[in-house]
Amino acid sequence: MDAFYGYMLYGISLATMGGIYAVLTLGLNVQWGFTGLFNAGIAGFFGIGAYTTAILTTAPTHRHLGGYEMPYVVGFLAAMLLCGIIAYLVGKVCLRLRSDYLAIATIGIAEIFRLILKNETWATNGPRGVSEIPKPFEHWPEPWNQFAFLALVLVIVAIVYVLVEVARKSPWGRVMTAIRENEPSAKAAGKNVEVFRMEGFVIGCMIMALAGALMAHYLKFVDPNATDPLLATFLVWVMLIVGGSANNKGAILGAFLMWVVWSATEIVTSRLPDELAIRAAYIRIFLIGLMLQIFLQKFPQGILPEKRPTVPKSNRNSETV
Amino acid sequence: MAEFINFYFIPGLILGSIYALGAIGITMTFVILRFANFAHGESMTLGVYFAWTLVQLTGLHPLVVMPIAMVLTVLYALSIDRIFYKPLRNAPVVMLVVASFGLMLMTRSVVQFFWGVQLKSVLPGIQKPIMVLDYLRISPKHMMIIISALVLMFAVHYLLTYTKIGKAMRAMSDSPELARLTGIDTEKVVLATWVVGAALACAAGVFLAIDTHVETRMGFKLLLPMFAAAILGGVGRPYGALVGGLIIGLAEEISSYPFIGTEPLLNPGYKAGVAFAIMIGILIWRPSGLFKGKVF
Amino acid sequence: MSVIELQSVYGGYGDTEILHGVSLKVEPGEIVVVIGPNGAGKSTAMKSVFGLLHLTKGEVLLDGAPITNTPPEQVVRKGVCYVPQTENIFQSLTVEENLEMGAYVREDDFKPRLDEIYELFPPLAEKRKQSAGTLSGGQRQMVAMGKALMLEPKILLLDEPTAGLSPKFRGEIFSIVKTINGLGTPILMVEQNAKQALTIADQGYVLVDGQNKFAGSGRDLLEDPEVAEMFLGGGKAAGGENDG
């Protein structure tokens, strides 16, 4: 019975984290799948969301900025708003250039953010992070509090999914597809490409901030190196590519699937003797990376390919002639 | 003044040379292979660990084993290209960037797996600085780095200016399409780009290791400044990357000099942000960079 | 036997077909000019010779042998040289380096040829060590052509060589084209400046909407009232997709 209880709690935590990553992946899909933008600083926007809500909702303490003890909703909304503003500023500079530039700039943003977290210890408590973040339902008896939080996450996943699906099928979404497929003719048709891209970028970042906020409340703790930020960014990309880019269902599928794979491999390697167990983490990363390469080469559409009427694809080579 | 030169300017020059050498590979890959290679930093990391292993095995000075390490790093880069990048040659650019992102993590994991994450040293021992002109204090290892960097830069210059393949590389940097139309053997140039880029990356990494230490995150830490240097100099301009690297290295080190009063101008904790700030600045003011490279 | 022949070629980019059965021939020693309204497919037709787009039907023949859909790097090696409309020089390379790159495919000593090119284009000889990107529009065009001529090609393809040049330079370019042809190289040229181009053409083709409309000697086309209406007074023809 105890074992079953343990498995159930583990299952709930898997599903919860999977759900949080699903929100992240949906956000990335708006940027990549819809708009064709490469955001390599996911961890940064995620972190901004996490810290914003942490600072706003925690009790007063001398260790870091905060003490506002705001309700969760305020934390979430503030996280999204702040991220949106930062995304707007980053976008203003980089969106008119090629996707590589955006990738570099977003990695830069994530790094800067990490530096701020580490250096401005008066606000963030530096490397030690912000702890004792309130968690919805935490005063409920176990295991109901876990279930309730999971339900909250799943509801948010559902809401985000519905919103992005509606957006995808709307005229706005169709313009995005047109821009992604054949920018010159979209421009010729009078669409202000920059504005659309900005909208895609900002909305995507705001969704990521929401995921960050959820994570902060779930773990009740955030720090600058919560997960290796690079790894988190990488995992989300793998989730999207494997699941199916430009497909929202694929994004969710990829998130849960890869999270389960990632966690399952952790169980396997944790059974190894200590010496190997540490190093095993690197094998896991290597294998996930390999999986990504295989998908990029053989199944670039992912498990669930994008479903939409076939639009004549502009051949990459044709741009050069 | 002496303090400025010894503790800020010279370190800036060293760091700048390291950035410069790494950035050359990045800028050429950017334009000849058409993507931002996120895994370039890991060529540096791997190269350093090769060098470290060779030093352990032979007891020789790191600069002596460096050529061998460079060869090994080149082999790595060529294999990576063959297995992971070549199949994606005609895919949308972003796929290549994603692939390179994945390779960055894969390579780093391999390094971490085989060598572990503890800091290592490639040139143990403390060295007494040499006094020059009773004024400048330069440690022998800095001298070594500066001289070696100059030699490499000269070698690159020679390659690019006096050899057929070097000119073909510059031509392809200007316009890959025209290079193809002209009959230039583009695959050969691609290979040459990897060779030069990887060799320089290895060297840059070894210099950094000599100056500081060996650790698995070296490559990633250098990635942003190298990209910034390439963009600052003008994408596709190898000499631009050189100048860009030097500027950024100097800016980074000098930024913590107490120009006003006794406090550093910039909190040294934010040194790593200097490169980024410069990059954003150049992207806003003049995206084609100092030497008018490509803007995409 | 024609140097170059397009036999009823169909093709385009991706799923868009731009050429719907275009035919043309360049006989030895000729200057052949292709004109037509924007979007007619003139440049596309030229690019199909060079393997820059996929042809779904029809053949391209070089000296009678098919080279349909052969990739550009191989077409060059067969002696066909192409000067694109834009991005036709290596900007950061010097004039001389540009010409050297033009000779990339050659295994022999190209120095004599280099001297010949300098004779043909004296301004280039003066500025040989200068960075090609710093030259004027007309001089750049000379570099582009000189580069293509380094291989002593069987035929030279020119895509709108006078685009963006002032009237004075246009005349110079056309006279250079005549000189090159006079030295023995057949030329296939796409041009927007129809009238001037036709005056030096041995043969002309008018393309509209990806199809042959008129053909004839340069003089005949100049005197043809329908052609005159289309270009020399009538202005642009209707719509049309982007010219490739």
Short mmCIF file of C-alpha atoms in Angstrom, two decimals, chain B residues 40-166:
data_model
loop_
_atom_site.label_atom_id
_atom_site.label_comp_id
_atom_site.label_asym_id
_atom_site.label_seq_id
_atom_site.Cartn_x
_atom_site.Cartn_y
_atom_site.Cartn_z
CA HIS B 40 31.69 26.29 -31.39
CA GLY B 41 32.48 26.92 -27.76
CA GLU B 42 32.54 23.20 -27.17
CA SER B 43 35.26 22.81 -29.80
CA MET B 44 37.29 24.98 -27.50
CA THR B 45 36.40 22.94 -24.45
CA LEU B 46 37.16 19.66 -26.13
CA GLY B 47 40.38 21.00 -27.54
CA VAL B 48 41.51 22.07 -24.10
CA TYR B 49 40.75 18.71 -22.60
CA PHE B 50 42.65 17.01 -25.38
CA ALA B 51 45.56 19.28 -24.60
CA TRP B 52 45.28 18.60 -20.90
CA THR B 53 45.31 14.85 -21.47
CA LEU B 54 48.34 15.16 -23.72
CA VAL B 55 50.10 17.23 -21.08
CA GLN B 56 49.32 14.55 -18.50
CA LEU B 57 50.61 11.82 -20.77
CA THR B 58 53.76 13.49 -21.98
CA GLY B 59 54.64 16.01 -19.32
CA LEU B 60 55.28 18.54 -22.06
CA HIS B 61 54.29 22.18 -22.06
CA PRO B 62 50.74 22.80 -23.22
CA LEU B 63 51.86 24.94 -26.12
CA VAL B 64 54.04 22.11 -27.35
CA VAL B 65 51.18 19.60 -27.42
CA MET B 66 48.76 22.17 -28.75
CA PRO B 67 49.28 21.33 -32.44
CA ILE B 68 48.29 17.74 -31.74
CA ALA B 69 45.28 18.88 -29.77
CA MET B 70 44.40 21.11 -32.71
CA VAL B 71 44.49 18.16 -35.08
CA LEU B 72 42.23 16.16 -32.79
CA THR B 73 39.82 19.04 -32.48
CA VAL B 74 39.73 19.40 -36.25
CA LEU B 75 38.91 15.72 -36.59
CA TYR B 76 36.08 16.20 -34.14
CA ALA B 77 34.73 19.17 -36.06
CA LEU B 78 34.90 17.36 -39.39
CA SER B 79 33.11 14.31 -38.00
CA ILE B 80 30.41 16.46 -36.45
CA ASP B 81 29.89 18.17 -39.77
CA ARG B 82 29.67 14.91 -41.65
CA ILE B 83 27.26 13.24 -39.25
CA PHE B 84 25.08 16.04 -38.01
CA TYR B 85 25.37 19.13 -40.17
CA LYS B 86 25.84 17.87 -43.70
CA PRO B 87 22.48 16.09 -43.80
CA LEU B 88 20.88 19.39 -42.89
CA ARG B 89 22.79 21.51 -45.44
CA ASN B 90 19.67 22.37 -47.37
CA ALA B 91 17.28 22.49 -44.44
CA PRO B 92 16.01 25.77 -43.04
CA VAL B 93 18.70 27.58 -41.12
CA VAL B 94 16.95 27.23 -37.80
CA MET B 95 17.25 23.46 -37.91
CA LEU B 96 21.01 23.82 -38.07
CA VAL B 97 20.99 26.19 -35.15
CA VAL B 98 18.87 23.79 -33.12
CA ALA B 99 21.20 20.95 -34.10
CA SER B 100 24.22 22.96 -33.02
CA PHE B 101 22.49 23.75 -29.75
CA GLY B 102 22.00 20.04 -29.21
CA LEU B 103 25.58 19.31 -30.15
CA MET B 104 26.75 21.91 -27.66
CA LEU B 105 25.12 19.96 -24.89
CA MET B 106 26.13 16.59 -26.24
CA THR B 107 29.78 17.52 -26.54
CA ARG B 108 29.84 19.09 -23.14
CA SER B 109 28.27 15.97 -21.65
CA VAL B 110 30.87 13.79 -23.27
CA VAL B 111 33.61 15.95 -21.82
CA GLN B 112 31.97 15.93 -18.43
CA PHE B 113 31.54 12.20 -18.59
CA PHE B 114 35.09 11.34 -19.48
CA TRP B 115 36.96 14.01 -17.60
CA GLY B 116 34.68 14.96 -14.75
CA VAL B 117 33.81 18.45 -13.66
CA GLN B 118 36.59 19.34 -11.28
CA LEU B 119 38.79 22.23 -12.22
CA LYS B 120 42.05 21.18 -13.69
CA SER B 121 45.23 22.96 -14.46
CA VAL B 122 47.23 22.78 -17.61
CA LEU B 123 50.24 24.72 -16.42
CA PRO B 124 50.59 24.28 -12.72
CA GLY B 125 52.66 26.49 -10.52
CA ILE B 126 52.85 30.17 -9.93
CA GLN B 127 55.08 32.17 -12.19
CA LYS B 128 57.02 35.22 -11.34
CA PRO B 129 56.31 38.10 -13.63
CA ILE B 130 59.01 39.57 -15.78
CA MET B 131 59.73 43.19 -15.40
CA VAL B 132 59.87 45.15 -18.61
CA LEU B 133 61.14 48.67 -18.60
CA ASP B 134 60.84 48.70 -14.80
CA TYR B 135 57.26 49.50 -15.36
CA LEU B 136 55.31 46.76 -17.01
CA ARG B 137 54.90 43.49 -15.27
CA ILE B 138 54.09 40.68 -17.61
CA SER B 139 53.97 37.11 -16.52
CA PRO B 140 55.73 34.63 -18.78
CA LYS B 141 52.51 32.85 -19.52
CA HIS B 142 50.93 36.05 -20.77
CA MET B 143 53.93 36.61 -22.97
CA MET B 144 53.53 33.11 -24.35
CA ILE B 145 49.88 33.65 -25.05
CA ILE B 146 50.35 36.97 -26.76
CA ILE B 147 53.15 35.69 -28.94
CA SER B 148 51.33 32.49 -29.87
CA ALA B 149 48.17 34.42 -30.62
CA LEU B 150 50.08 36.75 -32.89
CA VAL B 151 51.65 33.82 -34.70
CA LEU B 152 48.25 32.26 -35.26
CA MET B 153 46.70 35.50 -36.41
CA PHE B 154 49.51 35.95 -38.86
CA ALA B 155 49.05 32.40 -40.10
CA VAL B 156 45.36 33.03 -40.65
CA HIS B 157 46.14 36.25 -42.45
CA TYR B 158 48.58 34.47 -44.69
CA LEU B 159 46.09 31.75 -45.44
CA LEU B 160 43.34 34.18 -46.30
CA THR B 161 45.42 36.55 -48.37
CA TYR B 162 47.92 34.40 -50.22
CA THR B 163 46.44 30.99 -50.73
CA LYS B 164 43.81 29.94 -53.24
CA ILE B 165 41.65 28.23 -50.64
CA GLY B 166 41.93 31.22 -48.35
#
